[in-house]
Coordinates of C-alpha atoms and ligand atoms in Angstrom, one line a residue:
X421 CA 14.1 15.5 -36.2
X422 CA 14.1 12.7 -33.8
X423 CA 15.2 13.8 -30.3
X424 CA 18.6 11.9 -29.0
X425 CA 18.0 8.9 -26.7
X426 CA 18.5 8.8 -23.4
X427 CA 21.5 6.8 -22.7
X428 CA 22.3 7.7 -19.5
X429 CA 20.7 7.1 -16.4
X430 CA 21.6 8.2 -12.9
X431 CA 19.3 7.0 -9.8
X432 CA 20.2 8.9 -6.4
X433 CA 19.2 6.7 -3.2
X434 CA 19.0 2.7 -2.9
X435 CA 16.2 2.1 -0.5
X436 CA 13.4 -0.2 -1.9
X437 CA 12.6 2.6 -4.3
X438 CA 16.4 2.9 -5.6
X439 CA 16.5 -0.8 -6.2
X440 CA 13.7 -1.5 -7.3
X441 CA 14.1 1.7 -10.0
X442 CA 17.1 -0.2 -11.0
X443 CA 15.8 -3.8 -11.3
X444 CA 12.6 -2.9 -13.2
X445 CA 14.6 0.0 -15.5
X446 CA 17.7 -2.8 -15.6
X447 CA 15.0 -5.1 -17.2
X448 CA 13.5 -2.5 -19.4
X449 CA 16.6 -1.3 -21.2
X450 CA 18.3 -4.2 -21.5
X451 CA 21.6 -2.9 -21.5
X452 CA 20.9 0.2 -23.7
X453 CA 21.3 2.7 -21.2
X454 CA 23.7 2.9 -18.8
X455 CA 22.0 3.2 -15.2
X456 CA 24.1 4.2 -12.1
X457 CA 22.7 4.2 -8.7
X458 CA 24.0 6.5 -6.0
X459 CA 23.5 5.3 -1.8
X460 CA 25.2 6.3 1.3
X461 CA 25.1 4.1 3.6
X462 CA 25.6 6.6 6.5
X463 CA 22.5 8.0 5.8
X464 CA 20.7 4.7 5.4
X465 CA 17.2 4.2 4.4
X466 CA 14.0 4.7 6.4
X467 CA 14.0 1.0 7.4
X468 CA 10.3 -0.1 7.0
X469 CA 7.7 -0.8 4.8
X470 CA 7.0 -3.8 5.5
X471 CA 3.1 -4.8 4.2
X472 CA 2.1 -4.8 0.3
X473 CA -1.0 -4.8 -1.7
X474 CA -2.0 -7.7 -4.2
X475 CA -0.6 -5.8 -7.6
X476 CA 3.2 -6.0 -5.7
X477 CA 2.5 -9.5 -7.3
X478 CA 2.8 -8.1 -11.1
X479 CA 6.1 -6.2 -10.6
X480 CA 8.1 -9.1 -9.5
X481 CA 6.8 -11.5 -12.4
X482 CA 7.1 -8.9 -14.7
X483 CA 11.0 -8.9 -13.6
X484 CA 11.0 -12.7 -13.5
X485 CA 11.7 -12.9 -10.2
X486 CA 10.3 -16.6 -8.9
X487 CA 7.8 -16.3 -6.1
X488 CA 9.1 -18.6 -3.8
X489 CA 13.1 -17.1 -3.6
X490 CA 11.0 -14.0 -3.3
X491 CA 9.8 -14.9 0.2
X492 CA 12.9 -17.3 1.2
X493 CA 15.1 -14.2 -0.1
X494 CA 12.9 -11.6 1.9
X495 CA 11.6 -13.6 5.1
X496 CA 8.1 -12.8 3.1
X497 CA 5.0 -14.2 4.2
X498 CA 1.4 -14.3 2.6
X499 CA -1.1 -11.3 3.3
X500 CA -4.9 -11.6 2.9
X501 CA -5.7 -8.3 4.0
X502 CA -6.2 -5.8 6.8
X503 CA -7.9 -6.4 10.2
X504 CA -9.1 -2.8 11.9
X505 CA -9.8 -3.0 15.2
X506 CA -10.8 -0.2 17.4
X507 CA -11.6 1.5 14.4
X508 CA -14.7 2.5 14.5
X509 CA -15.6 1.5 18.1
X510 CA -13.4 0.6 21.0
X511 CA -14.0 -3.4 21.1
X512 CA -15.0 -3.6 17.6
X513 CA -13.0 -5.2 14.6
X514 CA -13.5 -5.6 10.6
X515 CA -11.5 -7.2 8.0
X516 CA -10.3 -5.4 4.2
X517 CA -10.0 -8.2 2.2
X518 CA -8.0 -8.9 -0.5
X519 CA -10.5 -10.7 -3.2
X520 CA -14.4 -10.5 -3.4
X521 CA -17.1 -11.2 -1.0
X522 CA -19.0 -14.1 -1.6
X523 CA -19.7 -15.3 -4.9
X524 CA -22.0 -14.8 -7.5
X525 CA -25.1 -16.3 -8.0
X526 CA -26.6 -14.4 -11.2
X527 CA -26.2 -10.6 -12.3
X528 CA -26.7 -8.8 -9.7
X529 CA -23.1 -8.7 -7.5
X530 CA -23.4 -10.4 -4.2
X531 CA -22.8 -7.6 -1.6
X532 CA -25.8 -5.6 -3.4
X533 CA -28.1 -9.0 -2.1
X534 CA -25.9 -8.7 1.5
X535 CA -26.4 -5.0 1.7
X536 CA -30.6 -6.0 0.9
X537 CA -30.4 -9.0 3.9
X538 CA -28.3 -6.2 5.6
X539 CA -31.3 -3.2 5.2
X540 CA -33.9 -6.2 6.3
X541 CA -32.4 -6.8 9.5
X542 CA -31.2 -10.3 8.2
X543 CA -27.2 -10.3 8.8
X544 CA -25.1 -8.1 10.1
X545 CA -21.5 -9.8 10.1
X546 CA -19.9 -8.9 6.3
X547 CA -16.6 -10.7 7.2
X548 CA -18.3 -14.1 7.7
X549 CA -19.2 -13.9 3.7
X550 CA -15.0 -13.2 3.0
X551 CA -13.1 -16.2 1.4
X552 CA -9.9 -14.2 3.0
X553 CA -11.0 -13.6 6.5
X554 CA -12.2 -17.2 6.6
X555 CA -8.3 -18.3 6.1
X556 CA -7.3 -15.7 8.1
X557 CA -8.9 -16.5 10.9
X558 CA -7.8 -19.8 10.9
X559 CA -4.2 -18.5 10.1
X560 CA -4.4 -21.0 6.5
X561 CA -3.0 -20.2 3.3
X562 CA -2.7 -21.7 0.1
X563 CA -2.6 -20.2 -3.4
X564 CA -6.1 -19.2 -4.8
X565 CA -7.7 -21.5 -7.7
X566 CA -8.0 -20.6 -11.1
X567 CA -10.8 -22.4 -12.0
X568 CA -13.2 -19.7 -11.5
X569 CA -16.3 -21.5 -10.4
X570 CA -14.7 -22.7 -7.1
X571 CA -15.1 -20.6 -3.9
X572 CA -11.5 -20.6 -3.6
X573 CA -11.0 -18.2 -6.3
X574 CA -12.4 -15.5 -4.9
X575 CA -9.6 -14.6 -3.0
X576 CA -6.2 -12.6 -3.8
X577 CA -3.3 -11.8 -1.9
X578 CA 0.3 -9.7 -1.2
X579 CA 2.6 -10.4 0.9
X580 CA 4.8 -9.6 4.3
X581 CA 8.0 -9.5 3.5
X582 CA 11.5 -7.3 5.2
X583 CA 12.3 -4.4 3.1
X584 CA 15.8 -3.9 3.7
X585 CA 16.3 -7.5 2.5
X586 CA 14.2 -7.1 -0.3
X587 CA 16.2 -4.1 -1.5
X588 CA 18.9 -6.2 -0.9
X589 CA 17.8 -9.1 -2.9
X590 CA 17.0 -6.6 -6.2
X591 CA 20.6 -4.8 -5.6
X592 CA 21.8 -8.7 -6.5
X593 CA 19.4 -8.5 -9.2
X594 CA 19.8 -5.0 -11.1
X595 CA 24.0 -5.1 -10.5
X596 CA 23.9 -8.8 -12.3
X597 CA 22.3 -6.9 -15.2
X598 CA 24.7 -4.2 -15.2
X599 CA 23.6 -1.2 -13.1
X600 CA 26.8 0.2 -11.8
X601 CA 26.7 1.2 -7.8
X602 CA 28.1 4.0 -6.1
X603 CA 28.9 4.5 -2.4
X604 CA 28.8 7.7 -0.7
X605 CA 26.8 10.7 -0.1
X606 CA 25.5 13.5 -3.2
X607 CA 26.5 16.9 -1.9
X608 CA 25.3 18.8 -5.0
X609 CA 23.9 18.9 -8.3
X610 CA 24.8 21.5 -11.5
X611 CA 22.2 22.6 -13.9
X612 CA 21.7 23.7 -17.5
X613 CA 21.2 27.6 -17.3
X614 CA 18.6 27.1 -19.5
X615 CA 16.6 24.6 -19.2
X616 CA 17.2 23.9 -15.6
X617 CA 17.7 19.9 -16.5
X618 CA 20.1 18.6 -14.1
X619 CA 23.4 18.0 -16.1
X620 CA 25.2 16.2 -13.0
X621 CA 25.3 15.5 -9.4
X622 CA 28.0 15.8 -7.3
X623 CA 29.8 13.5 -4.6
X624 CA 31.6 14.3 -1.5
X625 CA 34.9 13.2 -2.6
X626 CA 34.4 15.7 -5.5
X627 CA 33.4 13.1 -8.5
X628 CA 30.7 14.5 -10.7
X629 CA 28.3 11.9 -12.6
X630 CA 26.8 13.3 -15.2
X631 CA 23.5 12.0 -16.6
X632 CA 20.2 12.4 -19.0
X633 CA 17.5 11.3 -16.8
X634 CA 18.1 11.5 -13.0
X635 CA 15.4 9.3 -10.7
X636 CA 15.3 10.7 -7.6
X637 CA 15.2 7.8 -4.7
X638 CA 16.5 9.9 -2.1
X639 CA 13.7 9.3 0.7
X640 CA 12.2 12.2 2.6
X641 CA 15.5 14.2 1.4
X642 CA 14.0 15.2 -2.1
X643 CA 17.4 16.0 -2.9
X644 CA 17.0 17.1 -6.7
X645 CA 13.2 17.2 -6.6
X646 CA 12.8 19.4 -3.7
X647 CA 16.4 20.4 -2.7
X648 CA 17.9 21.2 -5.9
X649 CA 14.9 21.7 -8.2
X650 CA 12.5 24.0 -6.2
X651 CA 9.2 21.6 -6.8
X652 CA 6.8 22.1 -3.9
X653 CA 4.6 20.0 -1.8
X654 CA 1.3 19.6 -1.2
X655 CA 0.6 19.9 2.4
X656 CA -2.1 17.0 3.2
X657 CA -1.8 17.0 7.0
X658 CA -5.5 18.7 8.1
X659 CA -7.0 15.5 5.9
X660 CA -3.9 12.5 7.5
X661 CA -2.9 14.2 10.7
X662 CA -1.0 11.6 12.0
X663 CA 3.2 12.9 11.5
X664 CA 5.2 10.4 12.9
X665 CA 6.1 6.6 13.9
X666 CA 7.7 4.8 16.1
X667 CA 8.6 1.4 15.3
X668 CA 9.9 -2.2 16.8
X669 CA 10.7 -5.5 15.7
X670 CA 9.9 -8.7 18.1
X671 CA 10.5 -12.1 18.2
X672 CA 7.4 -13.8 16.5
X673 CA 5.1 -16.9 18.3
X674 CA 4.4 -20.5 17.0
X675 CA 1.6 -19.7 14.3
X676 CA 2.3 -17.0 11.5
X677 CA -1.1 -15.2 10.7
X678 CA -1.8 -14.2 7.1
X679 CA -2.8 -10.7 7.6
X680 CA -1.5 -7.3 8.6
X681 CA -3.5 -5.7 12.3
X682 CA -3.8 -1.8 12.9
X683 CA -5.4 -1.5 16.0
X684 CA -6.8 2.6 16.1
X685 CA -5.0 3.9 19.4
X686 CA -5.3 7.0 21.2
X687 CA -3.9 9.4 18.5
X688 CA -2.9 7.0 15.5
X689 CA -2.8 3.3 15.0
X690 CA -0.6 0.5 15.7
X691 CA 0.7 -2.1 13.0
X692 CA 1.4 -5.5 13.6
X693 CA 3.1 -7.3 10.1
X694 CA 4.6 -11.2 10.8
X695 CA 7.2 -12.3 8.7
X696 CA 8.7 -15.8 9.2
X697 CA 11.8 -14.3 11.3
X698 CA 9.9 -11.7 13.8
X699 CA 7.1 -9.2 13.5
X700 CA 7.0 -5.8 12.8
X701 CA 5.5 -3.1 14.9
X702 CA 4.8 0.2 14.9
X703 CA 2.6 3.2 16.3
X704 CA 2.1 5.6 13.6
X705 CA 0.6 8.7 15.3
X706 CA -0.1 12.7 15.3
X707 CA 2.3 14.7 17.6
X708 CA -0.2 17.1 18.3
X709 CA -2.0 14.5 20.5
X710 CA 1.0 12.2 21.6
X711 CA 4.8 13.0 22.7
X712 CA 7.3 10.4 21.2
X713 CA 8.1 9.1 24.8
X714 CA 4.4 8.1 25.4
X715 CA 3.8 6.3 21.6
X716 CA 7.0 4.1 22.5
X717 CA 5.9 3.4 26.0
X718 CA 2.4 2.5 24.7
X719 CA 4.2 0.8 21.8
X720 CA 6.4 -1.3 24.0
X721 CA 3.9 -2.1 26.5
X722 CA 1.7 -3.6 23.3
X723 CA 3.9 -5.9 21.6
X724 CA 3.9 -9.8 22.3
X725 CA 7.0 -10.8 22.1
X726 CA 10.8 -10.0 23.2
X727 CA 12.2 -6.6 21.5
X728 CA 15.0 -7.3 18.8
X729 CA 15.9 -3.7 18.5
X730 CA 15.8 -0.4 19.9
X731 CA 12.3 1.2 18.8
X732 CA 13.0 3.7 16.2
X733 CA 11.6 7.1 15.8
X734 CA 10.4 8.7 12.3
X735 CA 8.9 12.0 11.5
X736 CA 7.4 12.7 7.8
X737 CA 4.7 14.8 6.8
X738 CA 1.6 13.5 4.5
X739 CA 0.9 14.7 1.1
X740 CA 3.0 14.8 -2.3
X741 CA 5.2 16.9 -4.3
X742 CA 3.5 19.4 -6.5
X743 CA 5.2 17.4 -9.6
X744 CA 6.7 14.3 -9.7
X745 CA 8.2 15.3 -12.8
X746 CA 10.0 17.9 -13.2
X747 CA 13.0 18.9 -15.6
X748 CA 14.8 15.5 -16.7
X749 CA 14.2 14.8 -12.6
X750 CA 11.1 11.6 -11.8
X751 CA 10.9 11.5 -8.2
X752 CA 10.0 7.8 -7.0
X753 CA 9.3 6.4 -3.4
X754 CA 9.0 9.0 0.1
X755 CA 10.8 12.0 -2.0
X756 CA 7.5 11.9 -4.3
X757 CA 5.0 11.6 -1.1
X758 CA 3.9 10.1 1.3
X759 CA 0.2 9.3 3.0
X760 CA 1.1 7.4 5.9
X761 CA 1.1 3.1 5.8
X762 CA -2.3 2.3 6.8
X763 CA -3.2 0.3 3.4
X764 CA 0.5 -0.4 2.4
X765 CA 0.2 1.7 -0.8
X766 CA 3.5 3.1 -0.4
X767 CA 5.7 0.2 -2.0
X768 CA 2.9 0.3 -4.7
X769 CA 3.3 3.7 -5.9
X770 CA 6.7 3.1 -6.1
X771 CA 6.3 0.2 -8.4
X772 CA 3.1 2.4 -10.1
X773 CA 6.0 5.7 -10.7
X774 CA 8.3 3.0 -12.7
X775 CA 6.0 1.2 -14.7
X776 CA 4.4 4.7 -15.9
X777 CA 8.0 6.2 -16.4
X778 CA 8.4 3.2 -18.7
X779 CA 5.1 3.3 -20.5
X780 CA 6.7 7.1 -20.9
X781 CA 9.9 6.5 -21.6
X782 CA 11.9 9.8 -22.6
X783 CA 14.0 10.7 -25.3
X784 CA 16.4 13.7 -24.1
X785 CA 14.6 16.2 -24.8
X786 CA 12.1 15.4 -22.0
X787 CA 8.8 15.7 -23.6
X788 CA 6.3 18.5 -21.5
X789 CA 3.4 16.3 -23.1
X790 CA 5.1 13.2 -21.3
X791 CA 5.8 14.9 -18.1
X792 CA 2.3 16.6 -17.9
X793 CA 0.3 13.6 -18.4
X794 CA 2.9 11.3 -15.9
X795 CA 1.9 14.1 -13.5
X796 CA -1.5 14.1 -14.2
X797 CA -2.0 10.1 -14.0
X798 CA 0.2 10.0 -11.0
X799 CA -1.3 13.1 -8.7
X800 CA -5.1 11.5 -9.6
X801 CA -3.6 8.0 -8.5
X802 CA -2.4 9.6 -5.0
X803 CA -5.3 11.6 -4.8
X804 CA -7.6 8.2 -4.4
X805 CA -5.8 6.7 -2.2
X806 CA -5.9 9.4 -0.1
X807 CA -9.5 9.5 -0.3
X808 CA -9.8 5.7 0.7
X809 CA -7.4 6.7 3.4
X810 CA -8.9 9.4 4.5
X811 CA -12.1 7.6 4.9
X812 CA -10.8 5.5 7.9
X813 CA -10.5 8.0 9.9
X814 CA -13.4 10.1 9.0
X815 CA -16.0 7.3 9.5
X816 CA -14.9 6.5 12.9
X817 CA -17.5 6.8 16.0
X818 CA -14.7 7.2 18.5
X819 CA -15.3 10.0 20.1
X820 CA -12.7 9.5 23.7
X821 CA -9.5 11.2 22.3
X822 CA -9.4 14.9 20.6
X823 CA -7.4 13.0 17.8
X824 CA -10.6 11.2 17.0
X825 CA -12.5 13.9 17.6
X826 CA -10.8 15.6 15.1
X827 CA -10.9 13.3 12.6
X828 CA -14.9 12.4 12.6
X829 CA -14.9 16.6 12.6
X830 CA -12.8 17.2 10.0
X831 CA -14.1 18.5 6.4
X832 CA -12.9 16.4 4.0
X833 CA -12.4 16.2 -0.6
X834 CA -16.1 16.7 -2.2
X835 CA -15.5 13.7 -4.3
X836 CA -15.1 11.3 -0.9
X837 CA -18.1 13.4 0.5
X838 CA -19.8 12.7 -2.9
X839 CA -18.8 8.8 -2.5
X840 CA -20.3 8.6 1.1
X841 CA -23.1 10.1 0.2
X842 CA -24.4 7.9 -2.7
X843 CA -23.6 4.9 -0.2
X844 CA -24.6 5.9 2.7
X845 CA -28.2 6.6 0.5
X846 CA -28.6 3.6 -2.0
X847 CA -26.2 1.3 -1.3
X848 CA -24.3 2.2 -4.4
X849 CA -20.7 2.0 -4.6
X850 CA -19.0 4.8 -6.7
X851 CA -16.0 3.8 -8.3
X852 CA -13.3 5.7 -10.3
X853 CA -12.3 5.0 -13.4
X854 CA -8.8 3.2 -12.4
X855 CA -9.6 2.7 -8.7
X856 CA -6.9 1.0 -6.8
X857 CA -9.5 0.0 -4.5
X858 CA -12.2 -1.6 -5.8
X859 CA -15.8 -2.4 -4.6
X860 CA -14.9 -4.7 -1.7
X861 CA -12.3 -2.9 -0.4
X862 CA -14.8 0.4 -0.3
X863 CA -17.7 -1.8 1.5
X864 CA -15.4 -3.5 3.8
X865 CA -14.4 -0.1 5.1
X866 CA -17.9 1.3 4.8
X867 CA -19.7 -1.3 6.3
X868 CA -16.8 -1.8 8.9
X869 CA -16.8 1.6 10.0
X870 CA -20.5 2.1 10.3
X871 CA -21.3 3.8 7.3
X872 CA -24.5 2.0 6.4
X873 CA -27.0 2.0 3.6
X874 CA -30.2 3.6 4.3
X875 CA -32.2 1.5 1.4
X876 CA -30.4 -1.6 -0.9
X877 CA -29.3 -1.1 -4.6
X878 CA -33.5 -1.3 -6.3
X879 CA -32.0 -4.0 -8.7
X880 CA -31.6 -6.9 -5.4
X881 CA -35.2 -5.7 -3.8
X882 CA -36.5 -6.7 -7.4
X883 CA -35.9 -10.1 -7.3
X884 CA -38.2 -11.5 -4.5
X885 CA -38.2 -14.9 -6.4
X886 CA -33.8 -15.6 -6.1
X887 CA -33.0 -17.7 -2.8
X888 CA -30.8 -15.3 -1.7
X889 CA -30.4 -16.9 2.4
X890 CA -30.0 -20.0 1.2
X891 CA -27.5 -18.6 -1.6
X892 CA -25.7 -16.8 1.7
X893 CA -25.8 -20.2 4.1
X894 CA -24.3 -22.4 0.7
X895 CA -21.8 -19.6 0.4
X896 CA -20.8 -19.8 3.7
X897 CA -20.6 -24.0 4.2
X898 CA -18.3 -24.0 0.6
X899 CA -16.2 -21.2 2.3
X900 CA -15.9 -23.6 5.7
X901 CA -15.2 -26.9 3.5
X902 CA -12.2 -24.7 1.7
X903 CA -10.4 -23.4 5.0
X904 CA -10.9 -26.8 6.2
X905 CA -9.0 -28.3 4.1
X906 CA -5.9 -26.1 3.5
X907 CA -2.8 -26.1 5.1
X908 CA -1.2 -24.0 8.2
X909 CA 0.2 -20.4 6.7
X910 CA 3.2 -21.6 8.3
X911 CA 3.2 -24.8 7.2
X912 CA 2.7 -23.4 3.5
X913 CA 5.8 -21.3 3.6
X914 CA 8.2 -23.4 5.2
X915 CA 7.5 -26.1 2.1
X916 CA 7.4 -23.7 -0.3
X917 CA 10.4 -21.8 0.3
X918 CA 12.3 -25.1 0.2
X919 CA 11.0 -25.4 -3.0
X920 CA 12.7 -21.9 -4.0
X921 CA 15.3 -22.0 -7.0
X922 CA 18.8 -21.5 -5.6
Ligands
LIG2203 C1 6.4 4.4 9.5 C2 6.4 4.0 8.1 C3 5.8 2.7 7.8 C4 5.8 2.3 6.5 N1 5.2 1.1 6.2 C5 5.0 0.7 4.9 C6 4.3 -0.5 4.6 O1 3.9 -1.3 5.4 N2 4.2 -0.7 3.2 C7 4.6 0.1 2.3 O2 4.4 -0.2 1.1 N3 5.3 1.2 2.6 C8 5.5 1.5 3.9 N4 6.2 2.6 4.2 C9 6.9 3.4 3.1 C10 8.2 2.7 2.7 O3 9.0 2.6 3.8 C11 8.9 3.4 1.6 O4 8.0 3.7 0.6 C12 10.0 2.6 1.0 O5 10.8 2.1 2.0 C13 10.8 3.4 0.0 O6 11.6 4.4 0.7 P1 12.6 5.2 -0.2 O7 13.4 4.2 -0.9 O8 11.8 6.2 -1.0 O9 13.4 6.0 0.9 P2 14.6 5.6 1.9 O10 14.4 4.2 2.3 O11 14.6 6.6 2.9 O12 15.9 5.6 1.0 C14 16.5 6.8 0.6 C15 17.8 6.5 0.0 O13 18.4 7.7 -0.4 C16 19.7 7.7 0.0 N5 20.1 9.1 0.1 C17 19.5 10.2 0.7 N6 20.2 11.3 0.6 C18 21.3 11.0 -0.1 C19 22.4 11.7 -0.5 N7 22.5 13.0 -0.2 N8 23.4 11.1 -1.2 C20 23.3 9.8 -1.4 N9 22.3 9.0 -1.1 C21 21.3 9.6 -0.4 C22 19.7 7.0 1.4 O14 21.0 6.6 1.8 C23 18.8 5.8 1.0 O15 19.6 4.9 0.3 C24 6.3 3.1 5.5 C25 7.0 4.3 5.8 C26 7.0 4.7 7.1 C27 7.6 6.1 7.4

């Protein structure tokens, strides 16, 4: 017999994961399920998350949203990647890019004939062979090509953009399709003695909505994950120490750079996102090495520009909940995990959580085969990224604060050890099947942090005969030529958003 369909569909919490729960399930259904979405505004929402990775770029098209009212809607701007400085030494910096290094000149991938120039003693600087950093650096943008052949299409990028507003802008979007919203604050939730499903929640004022399939949006709360439904969580904090944040918004300068900084600090980092309106900053760090008074001292004493608010303290833990689905409850946003900003994955395993919960849809009766194999796909996704995280801090050479003493001492997952190792021997870059972060992303941090080859991949040494400086210096020229002629990343915005359907 064919299990009844869910019809109803009750999301608790409208920060960016709420709303953007609602737009993309709004989309999905189409109007044949009814989706409510619970916020209280006293609580509020955690109030940043500000910095995105390239794939942000397939959830809005895939809810037809039109790039440019995106970023006019959102204050967005473009992001090309991740500049690290202090990282590995004090006075040291390196750039993650969004998009390839170099380009390819036959089989053999370009960065395996840079790591062979690199082993000979021939270069050193990896950035200088990065379509993104070269824009970057000059604070251009423009949209990559698609003709595959030019230099210019060997970039990729995400964007800046305020997350409050952006919530704001898919609350528009998901209540113009029909999701219903509710004010005010979920005080309990009642259960099937059975099963355990949730059957309801409960409000303050002593309404009940009742539903088949509850998302639960609620933040660090875990309200009905954690609260309600017993879950657990997976305590990663020995592998991401740092436990807190303080952040503060200031007014921005003239130029608007394309890329995100974290500058390594005494124990954390500090971000530094623009947007077109002001910039966001923040000093995420470990309260084991730092009270909260000195991170927003240090904070305040760092930032360039005039403070628009009062800095604002956070506390969360790293790791993730033991399941993310549990019962007829899919925990989406902070109240499935959380690993700390420092590659902005967060917004992205939000948008990862909803486009597997559709591939996954549910009837009723809440398939176990369907909920074990969303956990499965979704704990193995968190558990790279927290490798790649994890490697940032391990492969530091800092050495003048017990934080990074810590972190270089740390033990840390076989599989990253594993990963190091076959790089740190051949050159070779070991990638997961699925990887979030792909080769460039794992050299850029490698090379960046000083974890470097001891011989080059054999396949580049066995090619004596291909031109590979003169390959490198053309590289380099066509990179030049591009930047040069592409406009201000200011510039870009401010025509494009005028260009933005009203
Ligand atoms: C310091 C820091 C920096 C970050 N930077 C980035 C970044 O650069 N990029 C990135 O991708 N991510 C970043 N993140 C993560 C990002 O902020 C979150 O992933 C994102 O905002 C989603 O949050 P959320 O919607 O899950 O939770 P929240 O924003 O906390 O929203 C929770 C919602 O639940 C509601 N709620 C809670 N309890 C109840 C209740 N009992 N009844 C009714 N409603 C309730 C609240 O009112 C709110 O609407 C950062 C996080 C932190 C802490």
């Amino acid at each position: 017999m064919t299990p009844d369909p869910v019809k109803d569909i009750v999301i608790v919490g409208g920060g960016s994961a709420g709303w953007m729960t609602a737009a993309a399930l709004a989309n999905a259904t189409q109007g044949a399920c009814r989706i409510t979405l619970i916020e209280s505004e006293e609580i509020g929402t955690v109030g940043v998350g500000e910095a995105t990775i390239p794939p942000v770029k397939y959830f809005n098209s895939r809810l037809g949203i039109d790039e440019a009212t995106f970023l006019k809607e959102t204050s967005g701007t473009f992001k090309l990647g991740i500049q690290f400085i202090d990282w590995h030494r004090k006075g040291e910096a390196y750039f993650h890019p969004f998009g390839q290094y170099g380009a390819e000149f036959d089989d053999v991938p370009f960065y395996q004939y840079w790591i062979r120039e690199f082993v000979a003693g021939r270069t050193r600087d990896l950035d200088n062979y990065s379509m993104a950093w070269a824009a970057s650096a000059a604070g251009k943008f423009q949209h990559p090509a698609r003709e595959k052949r030019l230099i210019q299409s060997t970039f990729d990028y995400a964007y800046h953009f305020d997350a409050t507003l952006y919530a704001r802008y898919l609350r528009k979007y998901a209540e113009a399709r029909g999701v219903r919203r509710i004010a005010g604050r979920v005080t309990g939730a009642a259960q099937d003695s059975e099963t355990g499903f949730i059957q309801s929640v409960s409000m303050e004022t002593g309404e009940t909505i009742s539903g088949d399939l509850f998302i639960d949006c609620t933040g660090f709360f875990g309200l009905l994950i954690e609260k309600t439904l017993k879950t657990g969580f997976e305590d990663w904090s020995h592998w991401l120490p740092c436990n807190r944040a303080v952040a503060v918004p200031c007014k921005p300068g003239g130029t608007i750079d394309p890329y995100t900084k974290s500058t390594a600090k005494k124990a954390g980092w500090q971000w530094r996102i623009p947007l077109q309106h002001r910039i966001g900053n923040g000093y995420v760090y470990c309260s084991d090495h730092l009270s909260a008074e000195e991170a927003e001292a240090e904070l305040l004493s760092s930032i360039e520009g005039e403070p628009l608010a009062e800095p604002r303290h956070l506390r969360f833990q790293t790791g993730r909940r033991k399941q993310f689905w549990n019962a007829n409850v899919v925990a989406i946003g902070l109240s499935a995990g959380f690993m700390e900003p420092l590659e902005s994955t967060s917004l992205h395993l939000i948008q990862y959580g909803i486009m597997r919960l559709l591939a996954m849809f549910p009837a009723k009766d809440m398939s176990p085969l369907l909920r074990d194999e969303y956990n499965a796909l979704t704990a193995a996704e968190y558990e790279r990224i927290r490798d790649f995280l994890i490697l940032h801090y391990k492969a530091t050479e800092r050495r003048d604060d017990a934080f990074w003493r810590y972190c270089a001492d740390m033990n840390i997952p076989d599989r990253l050890q594993y990963k190091i190792d076959h790089f740190r021997t051949h050159g070779m870059i070991v990638s997961d099947e699925r990887e979030l972060f792909h080769n460039p992303s794992w050299i850029a941090v490698y090379i960046g942090q000083g974890v470097h080859p001891e011989r080059a991949p054999a396949l580049s040494g066995l090619r004596p005969s291909v031109p590979v400086e003169q390959r490198m210096q053309q590289v380099r020229k066509a990179m030049n030529d591009a930047v040069t002629a592409m406009p201000e990343h200011r510039q870009f915005i401010e025509t494009y958003c005028k260009s933005a359907l009203q």
